[in-house]
GROMACS .gro file of C-alpha atoms in nm:
model
  378
    1UNK     CA    1 -11.004   2.660  -6.508
    2UNK     CA    2 -10.895   2.475  -6.200
    3UNK     CA    3 -10.888   2.687  -5.885
    4UNK     CA    4 -10.688   2.598  -5.576
    5UNK     CA    5 -10.737   2.758  -5.233
    6UNK     CA    6 -10.455   2.799  -4.983
    7UNK     CA    7 -10.610   3.071  -4.771
    8UNK     CA    8 -10.550   2.865  -4.459
    9UNK     CA    9 -10.175   2.856  -4.516
   10UNK     CA   10 -10.148   3.218  -4.629
   11UNK     CA   11 -10.330   3.350  -4.324
   12UNK     CA   12 -10.142   3.136  -4.074
   13UNK     CA   13  -9.802   3.137  -4.239
   14UNK     CA   14  -9.748   3.470  -4.407
   15UNK     CA   15  -9.918   3.711  -4.168
   16UNK     CA   16  -9.921   3.556  -3.819
   17UNK     CA   17 -10.108   3.742  -3.548
   18UNK     CA   18  -9.846   3.716  -3.276
   19UNK     CA   19 -10.080   3.822  -2.998
   20UNK     CA   20 -10.293   3.516  -3.063
   21UNK     CA   21 -10.020   3.257  -3.131
   22UNK     CA   22 -10.097   3.082  -2.802
   23UNK     CA   23 -10.435   2.983  -2.950
   24UNK     CA   24 -10.266   2.781  -3.225
   25UNK     CA   25 -10.160   2.419  -3.158
   26UNK     CA   26  -9.791   2.381  -3.071
   27UNK     CA   27  -9.698   2.170  -3.375
   28UNK     CA   28  -9.843   2.435  -3.610
   29UNK     CA   29  -9.655   2.714  -3.428
   30UNK     CA   30  -9.334   2.517  -3.463
   31UNK     CA   31  -9.403   2.436  -3.828
   32UNK     CA   32  -9.485   2.791  -3.937
   33UNK     CA   33  -9.327   3.046  -3.708
   34UNK     CA   34  -9.063   2.921  -3.467
   35UNK     CA   35  -8.702   2.965  -3.577
   36UNK     CA   36  -8.479   2.661  -3.529
   37UNK     CA   37  -8.114   2.707  -3.622
   38UNK     CA   38  -8.017   2.356  -3.510
   39UNK     CA   39  -7.994   2.058  -3.742
   40UNK     CA   40  -8.307   1.892  -3.608
   41UNK     CA   41  -8.551   1.726  -3.846
   42UNK     CA   42  -8.859   1.924  -3.954
   43UNK     CA   43  -9.209   1.842  -4.074
   44UNK     CA   44  -9.440   2.057  -4.287
   45UNK     CA   45  -9.799   1.997  -4.403
   46UNK     CA   46  -9.966   2.176  -4.693
   47UNK     CA   47 -10.344   2.128  -4.734
   48UNK     CA   48 -10.491   2.107  -5.084
   49UNK     CA   49 -10.842   2.206  -5.189
   50UNK     CA   50 -10.952   2.267  -5.548
   51UNK     CA   51 -11.240   2.230  -5.790
   52UNK     CA   52 -11.290   2.178  -6.162
   53UNK     CA   53 -11.587   2.069  -6.376
   54UNK     CA   54 -11.421   1.741  -6.480
   55UNK     CA   55 -11.321   1.640  -6.125
   56UNK     CA   56 -11.567   1.806  -5.888
   57UNK     CA   57 -11.412   1.896  -5.553
   58UNK     CA   58 -11.057   1.773  -5.491
   59UNK     CA   59 -10.918   1.758  -5.136
   60UNK     CA   60 -10.605   1.622  -4.976
   61UNK     CA   61 -10.262   1.743  -4.885
   62UNK     CA   62  -9.887   1.712  -4.909
   63UNK     CA   63  -9.626   1.665  -4.639
   64UNK     CA   64  -9.249   1.715  -4.632
   65UNK     CA   65  -9.020   1.558  -4.374
   66UNK     CA   66  -8.664   1.696  -4.386
   67UNK     CA   67  -8.358   1.571  -4.200
   68UNK     CA   68  -7.980   1.532  -4.201
   69UNK     CA   69  -7.811   1.193  -4.206
   70UNK     CA   70  -7.508   1.352  -4.036
   71UNK     CA   71  -7.542   1.649  -3.800
   72UNK     CA   72  -7.169   1.676  -3.721
   73UNK     CA   73  -7.037   1.761  -4.069
   74UNK     CA   74  -7.140   2.102  -4.199
   75UNK     CA   75  -7.128   1.995  -4.564
   76UNK     CA   76  -7.383   1.710  -4.549
   77UNK     CA   77  -7.690   1.808  -4.748
   78UNK     CA   78  -8.054   1.804  -4.647
   79UNK     CA   79  -8.245   1.481  -4.715
   80UNK     CA   80  -8.623   1.461  -4.732
   81UNK     CA   81  -8.930   1.244  -4.775
   82UNK     CA   82  -9.223   1.399  -4.962
   83UNK     CA   83  -9.577   1.265  -4.984
   84UNK     CA   84  -9.881   1.389  -5.176
   85UNK     CA   85 -10.235   1.250  -5.190
   86UNK     CA   86 -10.572   1.384  -5.305
   87UNK     CA   87 -10.912   1.246  -5.398
   88UNK     CA   88 -11.209   1.398  -5.584
   89UNK     CA   89 -11.585   1.373  -5.551
   90UNK     CA   90 -11.595   1.212  -5.898
   91UNK     CA   91 -11.375   0.919  -5.802
   92UNK     CA   92 -11.034   1.036  -5.924
   93UNK     CA   93 -10.721   1.026  -5.711
   94UNK     CA   94 -10.352   1.113  -5.705
   95UNK     CA   95 -10.072   0.974  -5.490
   96UNK     CA   96  -9.696   1.027  -5.482
   97UNK     CA   97  -9.420   0.930  -5.239
   98UNK     CA   98  -9.059   1.031  -5.300
   99UNK     CA   99  -8.729   1.068  -5.120
  100UNK     CA  100  -8.404   1.254  -5.182
  101UNK     CA  101  -8.138   1.098  -4.960
  102UNK     CA  102  -7.779   1.217  -4.901
  103UNK     CA  103  -7.546   0.996  -4.695
  104UNK     CA  104  -7.294   1.152  -4.452
  105UNK     CA  105  -7.049   1.388  -4.627
  106UNK     CA  106  -7.253   1.340  -4.948
  107UNK     CA  107  -7.060   1.028  -5.047
  108UNK     CA  108  -7.375   0.873  -5.197
  109UNK     CA  109  -7.698   1.023  -5.327
  110UNK     CA  110  -8.020   0.822  -5.368
  111UNK     CA  111  -8.360   0.922  -5.502
  112UNK     CA  112  -8.681   0.722  -5.528
  113UNK     CA  113  -9.030   0.805  -5.647
  114UNK     CA  114  -9.349   0.602  -5.664
  115UNK     CA  115  -9.663   0.768  -5.800
  116UNK     CA  116 -10.012   0.680  -5.918
  117UNK     CA  117 -10.278   0.898  -6.074
  118UNK     CA  118 -10.632   0.825  -6.184
  119UNK     CA  119 -10.710   1.163  -6.334
  120UNK     CA  120 -10.846   1.327  -6.651
  121UNK     CA  121 -10.596   1.424  -6.920
  122UNK     CA  122 -10.647   1.648  -7.224
  123UNK     CA  123 -10.488   1.539  -7.552
  124UNK     CA  124 -10.426   1.811  -7.812
  125UNK     CA  125 -10.216   1.622  -8.066
  126UNK     CA  126  -9.841   1.618  -8.128
  127UNK     CA  127  -9.622   1.915  -8.216
  128UNK     CA  128  -9.546   2.275  -8.128
  129UNK     CA  129  -9.861   2.422  -8.288
  130UNK     CA  130 -10.153   2.224  -8.149
  131UNK     CA  131 -10.493   2.395  -8.131
  132UNK     CA  132 -10.717   2.433  -7.831
  133UNK     CA  133 -11.020   2.346  -8.046
  134UNK     CA  134 -10.870   1.998  -8.096
  135UNK     CA  135 -10.872   1.920  -7.723
  136UNK     CA  136 -10.978   1.561  -7.665
  137UNK     CA  137 -11.049   1.465  -7.300
  138UNK     CA  138 -10.912   1.127  -7.193
  139UNK     CA  139 -10.931   0.911  -6.886
  140UNK     CA  140 -10.584   0.825  -6.755
  141UNK     CA  141 -10.442   0.581  -6.505
  142UNK     CA  142 -10.066   0.607  -6.467
  143UNK     CA  143  -9.822   0.425  -6.241
  144UNK     CA  144  -9.455   0.528  -6.224
  145UNK     CA  145  -9.146   0.406  -6.037
  146UNK     CA  146  -8.812   0.589  -6.063
  147UNK     CA  147  -8.495   0.498  -5.871
  148UNK     CA  148  -8.150   0.662  -5.883
  149UNK     CA  149  -7.824   0.573  -5.706
  150UNK     CA  150  -7.512   0.789  -5.745
  151UNK     CA  151  -7.163   0.780  -5.593
  152UNK     CA  152  -6.939   1.083  -5.552
  153UNK     CA  153  -6.622   1.045  -5.762
  154UNK     CA  154  -6.457   1.377  -5.680
  155UNK     CA  155  -6.534   1.707  -5.514
  156UNK     CA  156  -6.822   1.789  -5.749
  157UNK     CA  157  -6.884   1.480  -5.967
  158UNK     CA  158  -7.133   1.196  -5.919
  159UNK     CA  159  -7.197   0.890  -6.137
  160UNK     CA  160  -7.457   0.620  -6.104
  161UNK     CA  161  -7.756   0.440  -6.249
  162UNK     CA  162  -8.123   0.518  -6.295
  163UNK     CA  163  -8.396   0.256  -6.336
  164UNK     CA  164  -8.771   0.222  -6.317
  165UNK     CA  165  -9.087   0.176  -6.517
  166UNK     CA  166  -9.414   0.327  -6.643
  167UNK     CA  167  -9.759   0.182  -6.687
  168UNK     CA  168 -10.023   0.388  -6.873
  169UNK     CA  169 -10.389   0.308  -6.934
  170UNK     CA  170 -10.587   0.561  -7.139
  171UNK     CA  171 -10.942   0.574  -7.271
  172UNK     CA  172 -11.139   0.827  -7.475
  173UNK     CA  173 -11.403   1.031  -7.289
  174UNK     CA  174 -11.537   1.204  -7.602
  175UNK     CA  175 -11.545   0.972  -7.908
  176UNK     CA  176 -11.480   1.133  -8.244
  177UNK     CA  177 -11.180   1.344  -8.141
  178UNK     CA  178 -10.822   1.355  -8.270
  179UNK     CA  179 -10.707   1.089  -8.023
  180UNK     CA  180 -10.873   0.833  -8.249
  181UNK     CA  181 -10.638   0.934  -8.534
  182UNK     CA  182 -10.329   0.812  -8.347
  183UNK     CA  183 -10.165   0.514  -8.526
  184UNK     CA  184 -10.134   0.182  -8.345
  185UNK     CA  185  -9.755   0.233  -8.321
  186UNK     CA  186  -9.819   0.531  -8.089
  187UNK     CA  187 -10.005   0.301  -7.848
  188UNK     CA  188 -10.312   0.520  -7.791
  189UNK     CA  189 -10.448   0.289  -7.521
  190UNK     CA  190 -10.126   0.293  -7.318
  191UNK     CA  191  -9.872   0.028  -7.228
  192UNK     CA  192  -9.596  -0.077  -6.991
  193UNK     CA  193  -9.231   0.022  -7.027
  194UNK     CA  194  -8.925  -0.043  -6.811
  195UNK     CA  195  -8.597   0.147  -6.830
  196UNK     CA  196  -8.241   0.164  -6.698
  197UNK     CA  197  -7.929   0.360  -6.780
  198UNK     CA  198  -7.635   0.570  -6.661
  199UNK     CA  199  -7.645   0.911  -6.495
  200UNK     CA  200  -7.366   1.169  -6.451
  201UNK     CA  201  -7.388   1.483  -6.238
  202UNK     CA  202  -7.166   1.786  -6.175
  203UNK     CA  203  -7.278   1.968  -5.860
  204UNK     CA  204  -7.100   2.266  -5.703
  205UNK     CA  205  -7.403   2.424  -5.531
  206UNK     CA  206  -7.351   2.567  -5.185
  207UNK     CA  207  -7.696   2.441  -5.081
  208UNK     CA  208  -7.933   2.194  -5.245
  209UNK     CA  209  -8.256   2.354  -5.116
  210UNK     CA  210  -8.199   2.729  -5.153
  211UNK     CA  211  -7.891   2.780  -5.370
  212UNK     CA  212  -7.719   3.119  -5.379
  213UNK     CA  213  -7.407   3.022  -5.575
  214UNK     CA  214  -7.273   2.729  -5.774
  215UNK     CA  215  -7.397   2.512  -6.059
  216UNK     CA  216  -7.548   2.170  -6.122
  217UNK     CA  217  -7.549   1.976  -6.450
  218UNK     CA  218  -7.755   1.655  -6.457
  219UNK     CA  219  -7.746   1.407  -6.746
  220UNK     CA  220  -7.895   1.063  -6.791
  221UNK     CA  221  -7.986   0.822  -7.068
  222UNK     CA  222  -8.267   0.569  -7.023
  223UNK     CA  223  -8.272   0.255  -7.235
  224UNK     CA  224  -8.646   0.184  -7.279
  225UNK     CA  225  -8.803  -0.159  -7.333
  226UNK     CA  226  -9.170  -0.237  -7.367
  227UNK     CA  227  -9.307  -0.536  -7.178
  228UNK     CA  228  -9.627  -0.743  -7.184
  229UNK     CA  229  -9.851  -0.623  -7.470
  230UNK     CA  230  -9.597  -0.349  -7.542
  231UNK     CA  231  -9.302  -0.588  -7.584
  232UNK     CA  232  -9.216  -0.477  -7.940
  233UNK     CA  233  -9.113  -0.131  -7.828
  234UNK     CA  234  -8.745  -0.035  -7.789
  235UNK     CA  235  -8.612   0.315  -7.753
  236UNK     CA  236  -8.420   0.561  -7.542
  237UNK     CA  237  -8.469   0.885  -7.354
  238UNK     CA  238  -8.192   1.145  -7.308
  239UNK     CA  239  -8.204   1.436  -7.063
  240UNK     CA  240  -7.955   1.709  -6.980
  241UNK     CA  241  -8.030   1.997  -6.743
  242UNK     CA  242  -7.807   2.286  -6.637
  243UNK     CA  243  -7.867   2.537  -6.358
  244UNK     CA  244  -7.637   2.804  -6.218
  245UNK     CA  245  -7.683   3.064  -5.945
  246UNK     CA  246  -7.525   3.403  -5.885
  247UNK     CA  247  -7.540   3.593  -5.556
  248UNK     CA  248  -7.591   3.958  -5.654
  249UNK     CA  249  -7.628   4.078  -5.296
  250UNK     CA  250  -7.709   3.937  -4.954
  251UNK     CA  251  -8.080   3.932  -5.040
  252UNK     CA  252  -8.079   3.898  -5.419
  253UNK     CA  253  -7.998   3.583  -5.622
  254UNK     CA  254  -8.020   3.523  -5.996
  255UNK     CA  255  -8.057   3.170  -6.135
  256UNK     CA  256  -8.059   3.031  -6.487
  257UNK     CA  257  -8.194   2.692  -6.593
  258UNK     CA  258  -8.173   2.517  -6.933
  259UNK     CA  259  -8.310   2.171  -7.020
  260UNK     CA  260  -8.304   1.948  -7.329
  261UNK     CA  261  -8.487   1.617  -7.371
  262UNK     CA  262  -8.501   1.373  -7.662
  263UNK     CA  263  -8.693   1.051  -7.719
  264UNK     CA  264  -8.507   0.824  -7.962
  265UNK     CA  265  -8.628   0.517  -8.149
  266UNK     CA  266  -8.834   0.451  -8.459
  267UNK     CA  267  -9.189   0.422  -8.322
  268UNK     CA  268  -9.252   0.572  -7.982
  269UNK     CA  269  -9.556   0.579  -7.753
  270UNK     CA  270  -9.699   0.932  -7.765
  271UNK     CA  271  -9.736   0.945  -7.385
  272UNK     CA  272  -9.354   0.915  -7.349
  273UNK     CA  273  -9.287   1.218  -7.572
  274UNK     CA  274  -9.128   1.516  -7.391
  275UNK     CA  275  -9.398   1.765  -7.288
  276UNK     CA  276  -9.368   2.140  -7.241
  277UNK     CA  277  -9.482   2.304  -6.918
  278UNK     CA  278  -9.486   2.207  -6.550
  279UNK     CA  279  -9.438   2.369  -6.210
  280UNK     CA  280  -9.060   2.386  -6.257
  281UNK     CA  281  -9.000   2.519  -6.609
  282UNK     CA  282  -9.223   2.691  -6.869
  283UNK     CA  283  -9.476   2.773  -6.600
  284UNK     CA  284  -9.802   2.888  -6.760
  285UNK     CA  285  -9.839   2.604  -7.015
  286UNK     CA  286 -10.063   2.302  -6.967
  287UNK     CA  287  -9.837   1.999  -6.934
  288UNK     CA  288  -9.899   1.785  -7.243
  289UNK     CA  289 -10.053   2.055  -7.466
  290UNK     CA  290  -9.729   2.065  -7.667
  291UNK     CA  291  -9.526   1.745  -7.699
  292UNK     CA  292  -9.288   1.597  -7.956
  293UNK     CA  293  -8.969   1.392  -7.987
  294UNK     CA  294  -8.743   1.678  -7.871
  295UNK     CA  295  -8.780   1.956  -7.616
  296UNK     CA  296  -8.561   2.251  -7.527
  297UNK     CA  297  -8.643   2.518  -7.270
  298UNK     CA  298  -8.463   2.781  -7.067
  299UNK     CA  299  -8.548   3.031  -6.796
  300UNK     CA  300  -8.403   3.295  -6.568
  301UNK     CA  301  -8.532   3.367  -6.218
  302UNK     CA  302  -8.458   3.660  -5.990
  303UNK     CA  303  -8.509   3.579  -5.620
  304UNK     CA  304  -8.532   3.845  -5.349
  305UNK     CA  305  -8.573   3.779  -4.975
  306UNK     CA  306  -8.723   4.058  -4.769
  307UNK     CA  307  -8.622   3.875  -4.452
  308UNK     CA  308  -8.566   3.522  -4.326
  309UNK     CA  309  -8.930   3.426  -4.380
  310UNK     CA  310  -9.059   3.607  -4.689
  311UNK     CA  311  -8.940   3.642  -5.047
  312UNK     CA  312  -9.055   3.716  -5.400
  313UNK     CA  313  -8.939   3.597  -5.742
  314UNK     CA  314  -8.976   3.702  -6.103
  315UNK     CA  315  -8.908   3.464  -6.391
  316UNK     CA  316  -8.907   3.455  -6.770
  317UNK     CA  317  -8.819   3.189  -7.024
  318UNK     CA  318  -8.862   3.037  -7.368
  319UNK     CA  319  -8.911   2.683  -7.496
  320UNK     CA  320  -9.043   2.461  -7.772
  321UNK     CA  321  -9.092   2.102  -7.880
  322UNK     CA  322  -8.995   1.976  -8.225
  323UNK     CA  323  -8.956   1.660  -8.430
  324UNK     CA  324  -8.632   1.707  -8.624
  325UNK     CA  325  -8.553   2.076  -8.667
  326UNK     CA  326  -8.520   2.335  -8.394
  327UNK     CA  327  -8.637   2.684  -8.498
  328UNK     CA  328  -8.564   2.998  -8.299
  329UNK     CA  329  -8.875   3.157  -8.448
  330UNK     CA  330  -9.090   2.878  -8.295
  331UNK     CA  331  -8.983   2.944  -7.935
  332UNK     CA  332  -9.272   3.007  -7.698
  333UNK     CA  333  -9.237   3.270  -7.422
  334UNK     CA  334  -9.336   3.260  -7.058
  335UNK     CA  335  -9.315   3.514  -6.779
  336UNK     CA  336  -9.441   3.534  -6.424
  337UNK     CA  337  -9.373   3.585  -6.057
  338UNK     CA  338  -9.436   3.441  -5.717
  339UNK     CA  339  -9.419   3.454  -5.339
  340UNK     CA  340  -9.206   3.251  -5.100
  341UNK     CA  341  -9.261   3.161  -4.736
  342UNK     CA  342  -8.960   2.993  -4.569
  343UNK     CA  343  -9.099   2.755  -4.311
  344UNK     CA  344  -8.756   2.611  -4.226
  345UNK     CA  345  -8.496   2.888  -4.218
  346UNK     CA  346  -8.198   2.669  -4.128
  347UNK     CA  347  -8.255   2.429  -4.419
  348UNK     CA  348  -8.374   2.693  -4.668
  349UNK     CA  349  -8.707   2.517  -4.727
  350UNK     CA  350  -8.996   2.718  -4.866
  351UNK     CA  351  -9.355   2.704  -4.979
  352UNK     CA  352  -9.401   2.881  -5.312
  353UNK     CA  353  -9.692   3.033  -5.499
  354UNK     CA  354  -9.617   3.110  -5.866
  355UNK     CA  355  -9.828   3.246  -6.147
  356UNK     CA  356  -9.699   3.209  -6.503
  357UNK     CA  357  -9.837   3.325  -6.836
  358UNK     CA  358  -9.750   3.199  -7.183
  359UNK     CA  359  -9.833   3.279  -7.542
  360UNK     CA  360 -10.165   3.397  -7.679
  361UNK     CA  361 -10.249   3.201  -7.990
  362UNK     CA  362 -10.491   3.332  -8.251
  363UNK     CA  363 -10.852   3.277  -8.144
  364UNK     CA  364 -10.752   3.155  -7.795
  365UNK     CA  365 -10.720   3.312  -7.453
  366UNK     CA  366 -10.369   3.362  -7.322
  367UNK     CA  367 -10.229   3.050  -7.159
  368UNK     CA  368 -10.158   3.072  -6.787
  369UNK     CA  369 -10.120   2.865  -6.475
  370UNK     CA  370 -10.113   2.892  -6.095
  371UNK     CA  371  -9.864   2.671  -5.910
  372UNK     CA  372  -9.842   2.601  -5.537
  373UNK     CA  373  -9.558   2.378  -5.430
  374UNK     CA  374  -9.296   2.302  -5.170
  375UNK     CA  375  -8.932   2.390  -5.253
  376UNK     CA  376  -8.791   2.608  -5.527
  377UNK     CA  377  -8.862   2.546  -5.896
  378UNK     CA  378  -8.492   2.467  -5.962
   0.00000   0.00000   0.00000
């Protein structure tokens, strides 16, 4: 199991030794401890260090730069630029650069993401009942570009377009496994796909970084088209996600989050199938262990803040993937909890550590996962 160490951040951020703060460089003191209630920009760095048999030692970090495009209007939301990069002793690497940009008074909203990974990937098959014994390790190189532009049409509504593309290259690391049984129409070796389509959003949240009341409903439909060697592929991808937040008390917030995804089209690349489990929903499941043409998942999360800096959460949810028929009896559970450290109090920005557990299938250990990220899960 992959193990990630953040002792540096926990010691410096969560339990500062105030008598010795003068020994810490000024930019770290400002990043971790000093309270700034102005609308100045902020910068936060999170180091990453992990190890796993298939990668060796992985080291790198992530950085978040947050700012306002308009400091005079109270309603303008926080914008940010987020970067992530790591490399391993066995030659693998990961890189991501993204931005979430709100113009003054939130009249326009833009997002952009560019990412590349050269990292191992475990294929278990397709469906909601894959077996751990079928795990087939693959080599994966993936390049993604995703762009969104939305215009506010009313107090809470946004409409716009989304566009981008994917390029996957996959190869088998252990010949003789189930990956070799994939039909040619599933494009086992990868391919290139571009997409574009409409997006519609309802957003009444009081804050886009740490929401205590309001709701957001995001929908989009991507028209998919294969290019180059993949030029025979045509399809579509539909996503709808709903989240709502209720302020129970000054320190206690309850949030619910439901998501549905569907891949449409006759023959679809298996790597584009919706996959259960990530650091935002169905925490505790390996992303890609369960994948199929349709996905539905939901969760509830209770968030409690001890003070301006520290908080805890507890979460629970259910989800499944399926081809044609959704079955309540096939829903998989997850439950877990986590810690929060708010490094920017004014903007509501936090570093989170979550641990989630999932189902225990016959003959297997219980599924689980540790997640360390910047910003809330939803």
